[in-house]
Coordinates of C-alpha atoms in Angstrom, one line a residue:
M18 CA 144.3 -39.1 -46.2
S19 CA 144.1 -36.7 -49.2
H20 CA 140.7 -37.9 -50.4
P21 CA 141.1 -36.4 -53.9
V22 CA 138.0 -35.4 -55.9
T23 CA 137.9 -34.8 -59.6
I24 CA 135.6 -32.1 -60.7
K25 CA 133.0 -33.4 -63.2
N26 CA 130.0 -31.1 -62.8
A27 CA 130.1 -27.4 -61.8
L28 CA 127.4 -24.9 -60.8
I29 CA 128.4 -21.3 -61.6
S30 CA 126.2 -18.3 -60.8
V31 CA 127.9 -15.1 -59.9
Y32 CA 127.2 -11.3 -59.6
Y33 CA 130.8 -10.3 -60.4
K34 CA 132.2 -11.9 -63.6
D35 CA 135.6 -10.2 -63.4
N36 CA 138.4 -12.7 -64.2
L37 CA 135.8 -15.6 -64.6
E38 CA 136.6 -16.2 -68.3
P39 CA 139.9 -18.1 -67.7
I40 CA 138.2 -20.5 -65.3
I41 CA 135.4 -21.2 -67.8
H42 CA 138.0 -22.0 -70.5
E43 CA 139.9 -24.3 -68.1
L44 CA 136.6 -26.2 -67.0
N45 CA 135.7 -26.5 -70.7
R46 CA 139.1 -27.9 -71.5
L47 CA 138.7 -30.5 -68.7
G48 CA 135.3 -31.5 -70.1
V49 CA 133.4 -30.4 -66.9
K50 CA 129.7 -30.1 -67.4
L51 CA 128.6 -26.6 -66.5
Y52 CA 125.2 -25.6 -64.9
S53 CA 124.3 -21.9 -64.6
T54 CA 121.5 -19.3 -64.4
G55 CA 120.6 -15.9 -65.9
G56 CA 123.4 -13.5 -66.7
T57 CA 126.1 -16.0 -65.8
E58 CA 124.6 -18.5 -68.2
S59 CA 124.6 -15.9 -71.0
F60 CA 128.2 -15.0 -70.2
I61 CA 129.4 -18.6 -70.4
R62 CA 127.5 -19.1 -73.7
G63 CA 129.1 -16.0 -75.0
L64 CA 132.5 -17.6 -74.4
G65 CA 131.6 -20.4 -76.7
A66 CA 131.3 -23.0 -73.8
D67 CA 128.5 -25.5 -73.4
V68 CA 126.2 -24.8 -70.4
I69 CA 123.0 -26.3 -69.1
A70 CA 120.4 -23.9 -67.7
V71 CA 119.4 -24.7 -64.1
E72 CA 115.8 -24.5 -65.2
D73 CA 116.5 -27.5 -67.5
L74 CA 118.0 -29.5 -64.6
T75 CA 115.1 -28.7 -62.2
S76 CA 112.3 -28.5 -64.8
Y77 CA 111.2 -25.4 -63.0
P78 CA 111.5 -21.8 -64.2
S79 CA 113.0 -18.9 -62.4
I80 CA 110.1 -17.3 -60.5
L81 CA 109.2 -14.3 -58.4
G82 CA 111.3 -11.9 -60.4
G83 CA 114.4 -14.0 -60.0
R84 CA 114.0 -14.5 -56.2
V85 CA 113.8 -18.2 -56.6
K86 CA 116.1 -19.9 -59.1
T87 CA 118.3 -22.5 -57.5
L88 CA 116.3 -23.4 -54.4
H89 CA 115.5 -26.9 -55.6
P90 CA 116.4 -30.5 -54.5
K91 CA 118.0 -31.3 -57.8
V92 CA 120.5 -28.5 -57.1
F93 CA 121.0 -28.8 -53.4
G94 CA 120.8 -32.6 -53.5
G95 CA 123.7 -32.7 -56.0
I96 CA 125.8 -30.4 -53.7
L97 CA 125.0 -32.0 -50.3
A98 CA 125.1 -35.6 -51.3
R99 CA 127.8 -37.6 -49.5
R100 CA 129.9 -39.5 -52.0
N101 CA 130.5 -43.2 -51.2
F102 CA 127.4 -43.1 -48.9
A103 CA 125.1 -45.7 -50.3
A104 CA 121.8 -44.2 -49.2
D105 CA 122.7 -40.8 -50.7
E106 CA 124.0 -42.4 -53.9
E107 CA 120.7 -44.3 -54.3
Q108 CA 118.6 -41.2 -54.0
L109 CA 120.7 -39.3 -56.4
S110 CA 120.2 -42.1 -58.9
K111 CA 116.5 -42.4 -58.2
Y112 CA 115.8 -38.7 -58.7
Q113 CA 118.3 -38.2 -61.5
I114 CA 120.4 -35.7 -59.6
P115 CA 123.9 -35.0 -60.8
E116 CA 126.7 -34.8 -58.3
I117 CA 127.9 -31.2 -58.2
D118 CA 131.7 -31.1 -57.4
L119 CA 132.4 -27.4 -57.8
V120 CA 130.2 -24.4 -56.9
I121 CA 131.3 -20.9 -57.9
V122 CA 128.8 -18.5 -56.4
D123 CA 129.1 -15.1 -54.9
L124 CA 126.6 -12.8 -53.2
Y125 CA 124.6 -9.7 -54.1
P126 CA 126.5 -6.5 -53.0
F127 CA 124.4 -5.8 -49.9
E128 CA 127.0 -3.6 -48.1
E129 CA 127.7 -1.6 -51.2
T130 CA 124.0 -1.0 -51.8
V131 CA 123.6 0.2 -48.1
N132 CA 126.6 2.5 -48.4
S133 CA 125.2 4.0 -51.6
G134 CA 122.3 5.4 -49.7
A135 CA 119.8 3.3 -51.6
Q136 CA 116.1 3.2 -50.6
P137 CA 115.1 0.4 -48.1
E138 CA 113.3 -1.6 -50.8
D139 CA 116.4 -1.7 -53.0
V140 CA 118.5 -2.7 -50.0
I141 CA 116.2 -5.6 -49.1
E142 CA 116.4 -6.9 -52.7
K143 CA 120.2 -7.2 -52.3
I144 CA 119.8 -9.7 -49.4
D145 CA 120.9 -12.8 -51.1
I146 CA 119.0 -16.0 -50.4
G147 CA 119.9 -18.6 -53.0
G148 CA 123.5 -17.7 -53.2
I149 CA 124.2 -17.8 -49.5
S150 CA 122.4 -21.1 -49.3
L151 CA 124.5 -22.6 -52.1
I152 CA 127.7 -21.4 -50.5
R153 CA 126.8 -22.8 -47.1
A154 CA 125.7 -26.1 -48.6
A155 CA 128.9 -26.6 -50.6
A156 CA 131.1 -25.5 -47.7
K157 CA 129.4 -27.9 -45.4
N158 CA 130.1 -30.8 -47.8
Y159 CA 133.7 -29.7 -48.4
K160 CA 134.8 -33.3 -48.1
D161 CA 133.3 -33.8 -51.6
V162 CA 132.7 -30.3 -53.0
V163 CA 134.9 -27.3 -53.9
I164 CA 133.3 -24.0 -53.0
V165 CA 134.6 -20.7 -54.4
A166 CA 132.6 -17.8 -52.9
S167 CA 134.7 -14.8 -54.0
K168 CA 136.3 -13.5 -57.1
D169 CA 139.4 -13.1 -54.9
D170 CA 139.8 -16.8 -55.1
Y171 CA 139.5 -17.2 -58.8
S172 CA 143.2 -17.1 -59.4
E173 CA 143.8 -19.9 -56.9
L174 CA 141.2 -22.0 -58.5
E175 CA 142.5 -21.4 -61.9
T176 CA 146.0 -22.5 -60.8
L177 CA 144.5 -25.7 -59.3
L178 CA 142.6 -26.5 -62.5
K179 CA 145.8 -26.0 -64.6
T180 CA 148.2 -27.9 -62.4
Q181 CA 146.1 -30.6 -61.0
N182 CA 143.8 -31.2 -64.0
G183 CA 140.5 -30.7 -62.1
E184 CA 141.5 -32.8 -59.1
T185 CA 141.5 -31.2 -55.6
T186 CA 142.7 -32.4 -52.2
I187 CA 140.6 -32.4 -49.0
D188 CA 143.0 -29.8 -47.5
Q189 CA 142.4 -27.5 -50.5
R190 CA 138.7 -27.9 -50.3
H191 CA 138.8 -27.3 -46.5
R192 CA 140.6 -24.0 -47.1
F193 CA 138.1 -22.9 -49.7
A194 CA 135.2 -23.8 -47.2
H195 CA 136.9 -21.9 -44.4
K196 CA 137.0 -18.8 -46.6
A197 CA 133.4 -19.3 -47.6
F198 CA 132.1 -19.5 -44.1
N199 CA 134.0 -16.2 -43.4
I200 CA 132.2 -14.6 -46.3
T201 CA 128.7 -15.9 -45.2
S202 CA 129.2 -14.9 -41.6
H203 CA 130.3 -11.4 -42.6
Y204 CA 127.4 -11.1 -44.9
D205 CA 124.9 -12.1 -42.3
T206 CA 126.5 -9.6 -39.8
A207 CA 126.2 -6.8 -42.3
I208 CA 122.5 -7.6 -42.7
F209 CA 121.9 -7.8 -38.9
Q210 CA 123.7 -4.4 -38.4
Y211 CA 121.4 -2.8 -41.1
F212 CA 118.4 -4.0 -39.2
N213 CA 119.9 -3.2 -35.8
R214 CA 120.2 0.5 -36.4
E215 CA 116.9 1.4 -34.8
E216 CA 115.8 -0.2 -31.5
P217 CA 118.9 -2.2 -31.4
L218 CA 119.0 -5.7 -29.8
P219 CA 121.5 -6.0 -27.0
V220 CA 123.8 -8.2 -29.1
F221 CA 127.5 -7.6 -29.9
K222 CA 128.4 -8.4 -33.5
Q223 CA 131.4 -7.1 -35.5
S224 CA 132.9 -8.3 -38.7
I225 CA 135.9 -6.7 -40.4
Q226 CA 137.3 -8.4 -43.5
T227 CA 140.5 -6.4 -44.0
S228 CA 143.4 -7.0 -41.6
Q229 CA 147.2 -6.2 -41.3
V230 CA 149.5 -8.4 -39.2
L231 CA 151.7 -6.1 -37.1
R232 CA 155.3 -6.7 -36.1
Y233 CA 154.1 -7.4 -32.6
G234 CA 151.6 -6.2 -30.1
E235 CA 152.1 -3.7 -27.3
N236 CA 155.4 -5.6 -26.3
P237 CA 157.6 -7.9 -28.5
H238 CA 156.3 -11.1 -26.9
Q239 CA 152.7 -10.3 -27.8
K240 CA 151.2 -10.9 -31.3
G241 CA 149.2 -8.0 -32.9
V242 CA 146.8 -7.5 -35.7
F243 CA 145.0 -4.5 -37.0
Y244 CA 141.5 -5.1 -38.4
G245 CA 140.4 -2.4 -40.8
N246 CA 141.6 -0.6 -44.0
L247 CA 144.5 1.7 -43.0
N248 CA 145.0 2.6 -46.7
A249 CA 141.6 4.2 -46.8
M250 CA 142.5 6.5 -43.9
F251 CA 146.2 7.2 -44.6
T252 CA 148.5 7.5 -47.6
K253 CA 152.0 6.6 -46.4
L254 CA 154.7 8.8 -48.0
H255 CA 157.6 7.5 -46.1
G256 CA 158.8 5.2 -43.3
K257 CA 158.2 1.7 -41.8
E258 CA 154.9 0.1 -41.1
L259 CA 152.9 1.4 -38.2
S260 CA 153.3 -0.7 -35.0
Y261 CA 150.7 -1.6 -32.5
N262 CA 151.8 1.3 -30.2
N263 CA 152.0 3.7 -33.1
L264 CA 148.4 2.9 -34.0
V265 CA 147.1 3.5 -30.5
D266 CA 148.9 6.8 -30.4
V267 CA 147.7 7.8 -33.9
D268 CA 144.1 7.0 -32.9
A269 CA 144.5 9.3 -29.9
A270 CA 146.1 12.0 -32.0
V271 CA 143.3 11.9 -34.6
A272 CA 140.6 12.2 -31.9
L273 CA 142.4 15.2 -30.3
I274 CA 143.1 17.1 -33.5
D275 CA 139.6 16.8 -34.7
E276 CA 138.5 19.1 -31.8
F277 CA 140.3 22.0 -33.5
T278 CA 139.5 24.0 -36.7
D279 CA 142.2 26.8 -36.6
P280 CA 145.7 25.8 -37.5
T281 CA 146.8 23.4 -34.7
V282 CA 149.6 21.0 -34.0
A283 CA 149.5 18.3 -31.3
I284 CA 152.3 16.1 -30.0
L285 CA 151.3 12.9 -28.2
K286 CA 153.2 10.3 -26.2
H287 CA 151.5 7.2 -24.9
T288 CA 148.2 8.7 -26.0
N289 CA 148.5 11.9 -23.9
A290 CA 149.3 15.3 -25.3
C291 CA 152.7 16.7 -24.4
G292 CA 152.3 19.7 -26.6
V293 CA 149.3 21.5 -28.3
A294 CA 149.1 25.0 -29.8
T295 CA 146.7 26.8 -32.1
R296 CA 148.1 29.7 -34.1
S297 CA 147.5 31.7 -37.3
F298 CA 150.2 29.6 -39.1
I299 CA 151.1 26.0 -38.8
K300 CA 154.9 26.7 -38.3
E301 CA 154.1 28.9 -35.2
A302 CA 151.7 26.2 -34.0
W303 CA 154.5 23.6 -34.2
I304 CA 157.1 25.8 -32.4
D305 CA 154.7 26.6 -29.5
A306 CA 153.4 23.0 -29.2
L307 CA 157.0 21.7 -29.0
A308 CA 157.9 24.3 -26.3
C309 CA 155.4 22.7 -23.9
D310 CA 157.5 19.7 -23.3
P311 CA 160.4 19.2 -25.7
V312 CA 161.7 16.2 -23.6
S313 CA 158.5 14.2 -23.9
A314 CA 158.1 15.1 -27.6
F315 CA 161.1 12.8 -28.4
G316 CA 159.8 9.8 -30.2
G317 CA 156.2 11.0 -30.2
V318 CA 153.4 11.2 -32.7
I319 CA 152.8 14.6 -34.3
I320 CA 149.6 15.6 -35.9
A321 CA 148.6 18.8 -37.7
N322 CA 145.3 19.9 -39.2
D323 CA 146.8 22.1 -41.9
E324 CA 149.3 21.6 -44.7
I325 CA 153.0 21.2 -43.7
N326 CA 155.2 23.6 -45.7
A327 CA 159.0 23.5 -46.2
E328 CA 159.7 25.9 -43.3
T329 CA 157.6 23.8 -40.9
A330 CA 159.1 20.6 -42.1
A331 CA 162.6 21.9 -41.5
E332 CA 161.7 22.7 -37.9
I333 CA 160.0 19.4 -37.3
S334 CA 163.0 17.5 -38.7
K335 CA 165.2 18.9 -35.9
I336 CA 163.7 16.3 -33.4
F337 CA 163.3 12.5 -33.5
Y338 CA 159.6 11.5 -33.8
E339 CA 157.9 8.3 -34.7
V340 CA 154.9 9.5 -36.9
L341 CA 153.9 12.7 -38.6
I342 CA 150.3 13.2 -39.8
A343 CA 148.8 16.0 -41.8
P344 CA 146.1 16.5 -44.4
A345 CA 148.8 17.7 -47.0
Y346 CA 152.4 18.5 -47.5
T347 CA 154.2 20.7 -50.0
D348 CA 156.6 18.9 -52.4
E349 CA 159.5 20.7 -50.7
A350 CA 158.3 19.5 -47.3
I351 CA 158.1 16.0 -48.4
Q352 CA 161.7 16.1 -49.7
I353 CA 162.9 17.4 -46.3
L354 CA 160.9 14.9 -44.2
Q355 CA 162.1 12.0 -46.3
E356 CA 165.7 12.7 -45.5
K357 CA 165.2 11.1 -42.1
K358 CA 165.1 7.3 -42.2
N359 CA 162.3 5.3 -40.6
R360 CA 160.1 8.4 -39.8
I361 CA 156.6 7.5 -40.7
I362 CA 155.0 10.3 -42.8
L363 CA 151.2 10.0 -43.4
I364 CA 148.6 12.0 -45.3
R365 CA 145.3 11.7 -43.6
Q366 CA 142.3 11.1 -45.7
R367 CA 138.8 12.0 -44.6
V368 CA 136.9 8.8 -43.8
E369 CA 133.9 8.3 -41.6
L370 CA 135.0 7.1 -38.2
P371 CA 133.0 4.8 -35.9
V372 CA 130.9 6.4 -33.2
K373 CA 131.0 3.3 -30.9
Q374 CA 134.0 2.0 -28.9
F375 CA 134.5 -1.4 -27.6
K376 CA 137.2 -3.6 -26.0
T377 CA 137.5 -7.0 -24.5
L378 CA 137.1 -7.1 -20.7
L379 CA 137.0 -10.0 -18.3
N380 CA 135.1 -12.8 -20.1
G381 CA 133.3 -10.5 -22.4
V382 CA 133.2 -7.1 -24.3
I383 CA 132.2 -3.7 -23.2
E384 CA 130.9 -1.1 -25.6
Q385 CA 130.0 2.6 -25.3
D386 CA 129.3 5.6 -27.4
K387 CA 132.3 7.7 -28.3
D388 CA 132.7 10.9 -26.2
L389 CA 131.7 13.3 -28.9
V390 CA 130.6 16.1 -26.6
I391 CA 132.7 19.2 -26.0
E392 CA 131.5 22.2 -23.9
G393 CA 132.3 25.7 -25.3
P394 CA 131.8 29.0 -23.6
E395 CA 128.1 28.8 -24.1
Q396 CA 128.0 25.7 -21.8
M397 CA 130.2 27.2 -19.2
R398 CA 128.3 28.4 -16.1
T399 CA 130.1 30.8 -13.8
V400 CA 129.7 29.9 -10.1
T401 CA 132.1 32.4 -8.5
N402 CA 132.0 36.1 -7.8
R403 CA 134.7 36.8 -10.4
Q404 CA 133.6 36.4 -14.0
P405 CA 136.1 34.9 -16.4
T406 CA 137.3 37.3 -19.1
Q407 CA 136.6 36.5 -22.8
H408 CA 140.3 35.6 -23.2
E409 CA 140.1 33.2 -20.3
L410 CA 136.9 31.7 -21.7
R411 CA 138.7 31.0 -25.0
D412 CA 141.6 29.4 -23.1
L413 CA 139.2 27.3 -21.0
F414 CA 137.6 26.0 -24.1
F415 CA 141.1 25.1 -25.5
A416 CA 142.1 23.4 -22.3
N417 CA 138.7 21.5 -22.1
K418 CA 139.4 20.0 -25.5
I419 CA 142.7 18.7 -24.3
V420 CA 141.6 17.5 -20.9
K421 CA 138.8 15.5 -22.7
H422 CA 141.5 13.4 -24.5
T423 CA 143.9 12.9 -21.6
K424 CA 144.2 10.0 -19.2
S425 CA 142.4 10.5 -15.9
N426 CA 142.9 11.8 -13.3
T427 CA 144.1 14.8 -15.3
I428 CA 144.7 18.5 -14.9
V429 CA 145.6 20.8 -17.9
F430 CA 147.0 24.2 -17.8
A431 CA 146.7 26.5 -20.9
K432 CA 147.4 30.0 -21.8
N433 CA 147.0 31.9 -25.1
N434 CA 145.8 28.8 -26.9
Q435 CA 148.9 26.8 -25.9
L436 CA 149.2 23.8 -23.6
I437 CA 151.4 24.9 -20.8
A438 CA 151.5 21.7 -18.8
S439 CA 149.4 18.7 -17.7
G440 CA 149.3 16.2 -15.0
V441 CA 148.0 12.9 -16.3
G442 CA 147.0 9.4 -15.1
Q443 CA 147.4 10.1 -11.4
T444 CA 145.5 8.3 -8.7
S445 CA 144.6 11.6 -7.0
R446 CA 143.6 14.8 -8.7
V447 CA 145.8 16.9 -6.4
D448 CA 148.8 14.8 -7.5
S449 CA 147.9 15.6 -11.1
L450 CA 147.9 19.3 -10.3
K451 CA 151.2 19.1 -8.5
Q452 CA 152.7 17.3 -11.5
A453 CA 151.4 20.0 -13.8
V454 CA 152.9 22.8 -11.7
I455 CA 156.3 21.1 -11.7
K456 CA 156.1 20.5 -15.5
A457 CA 155.2 24.1 -16.2
E458 CA 158.0 25.4 -13.9
S459 CA 160.6 23.0 -15.3
F460 CA 160.1 24.4 -18.9
G461 CA 160.1 28.1 -17.7
F462 CA 156.4 28.9 -18.2
D463 CA 154.7 31.7 -16.2
L464 CA 151.4 30.4 -14.8
N465 CA 150.2 33.8 -13.9
G466 CA 147.1 34.4 -16.0
A467 CA 146.9 30.8 -17.2
V468 CA 143.7 28.6 -16.9
M469 CA 143.1 25.2 -15.5
A470 CA 140.7 22.4 -16.7
S471 CA 139.9 19.2 -14.8
D472 CA 138.3 16.1 -16.4
A473 CA 136.1 15.5 -13.2
F474 CA 135.0 17.4 -10.2
F475 CA 137.2 18.5 -7.3
P476 CA 136.4 16.5 -4.1
F477 CA 138.3 19.0 -2.0
P478 CA 139.3 22.7 -2.2
D479 CA 143.0 21.8 -2.2
C480 CA 143.3 21.8 -6.0
V481 CA 142.0 25.2 -6.6
E482 CA 144.0 26.6 -3.7
L483 CA 147.2 25.2 -5.0
A484 CA 146.3 26.4 -8.6
A485 CA 145.5 29.9 -7.4
N486 CA 148.8 30.1 -5.5
A487 CA 150.6 29.0 -8.7
G488 CA 149.0 31.9 -10.6
I489 CA 145.9 30.3 -12.2
T490 CA 143.2 32.8 -12.7
A491 CA 140.3 30.7 -14.1
V492 CA 139.2 27.1 -13.5
L493 CA 136.9 24.7 -15.5
Q494 CA 135.4 21.6 -14.0
P495 CA 132.2 19.6 -14.6
G496 CA 130.9 20.0 -11.0
G497 CA 128.8 17.5 -9.2
S498 CA 130.7 17.0 -6.0
I499 CA 128.8 17.2 -2.7
K500 CA 131.7 19.5 -1.7
D501 CA 131.5 21.8 -4.8
Q502 CA 130.8 24.8 -2.5
D503 CA 134.1 24.3 -0.7
S504 CA 136.0 24.7 -3.9
I505 CA 133.8 27.6 -5.1
D506 CA 134.5 29.3 -1.7
M507 CA 138.2 28.9 -2.1
C508 CA 138.0 30.5 -5.6
N509 CA 136.2 33.4 -4.1
E510 CA 138.8 33.7 -1.4
K511 CA 141.6 33.6 -4.0
N512 CA 139.7 36.0 -6.3
I513 CA 139.8 33.5 -9.3
S514 CA 136.8 32.5 -11.5
M515 CA 135.3 29.0 -11.8
V516 CA 133.0 27.7 -14.4
V517 CA 131.2 24.3 -14.4
T518 CA 130.0 22.4 -17.5
G519 CA 128.0 19.6 -16.1
V520 CA 129.9 17.1 -18.3
R521 CA 132.6 14.8 -17.0
H522 CA 135.3 13.5 -19.3
F523 CA 136.9 10.5 -17.7
K524 CA 139.3 8.6 -19.9
H525 CA 140.7 5.3 -18.7

């Protein structure tokens, strides 16, 4: 049953008046009686359309500096009354309340005011009371009322007014109501988050209005959606749309590269670094990052923290990769990179990133603070007879940045600000170490004088023994095992140094 409703009376009260004019003209053409308040009322009069002030309908003025304007039975009664429901119709007649068939109301810009850094008293004044009540009332009574709660829907309403002469179907009204409740729930969440910044309640609420449907999820049989504004973070210069797996890798790449300030390139595959190097120039950083594991780099995500020039672009274009991210590119570099079809080329924009992480788990959600801690030489406490050299301390700092962003259990080898090899995601730490040794040897790296970082403590001395035998001269670990001393004793026996940081960096 379509249950058509013809719009006879409309209430219009909006903060944003962009593109409202055509709708006013259409309503005027259709002979719809308009009710309005304040600035919107003046706007409508300025267009030459007749409009009735809400104050004239309610016989009550706007009070408390505009805080109370539409909160009145003659307004809400006309919105909430059920048509063809005898008792409601009788009361409308008794109290001379007009049926309101269309409500066009938006909300004060609360989020924008918060983001502007406004004072608390100004933020509070942007908590909409009347507007959100009108939207909810009209959406609740969608069987009889059209609710338009955003300027984004003006075009759709204008089309309906033109093509259906003011008549709407129940499906159309239901769709508008659906959108309206999305707007009100998001608005309430934003207000709650503002109040929940200090002494937060143990409640999980998130609301993101922008989304992008992905080709599929982690696998082709899974659906995928990204919620957020990718356009704010990246400018795409070339290539197809980012996939679910691309986005997961890009997120890991951004987190890793942000640990570095000097020119650095990182290559990631399945969220783990397979190449990282810091050099004086970005081209050299790329060459040495690729040298770590050119096999795994195939089809990976590449990220740099410095401008990509033509020489670097020419080197990068020699391999197949999925995504390249940098803060800038020269014009010549862009021309070179765009010669390869389907390579995704992104310019990274600086936006504020969340400091919380969450994911669904079992029948709920878990949330945690992001791991934003990184321990430098100042936080490294030597526990062995041999002290690490300044050069080793720098390499340990470099390795620690990488191990923090690698799947546990993980071991990272580094030398001269270059990732030499890593063992990732193994069920035992010694297996990770063995994997790293094999990797380093397979690509011709000399581990003599290299350093080793571990994301968690060594439960047994076997790891440091194997590392020392492979040529490692300095080791970093958080410490905390009841058998720490066994590993320290092994380091002393092998005459290598060990530092502990007191901070574990598990990543699952």
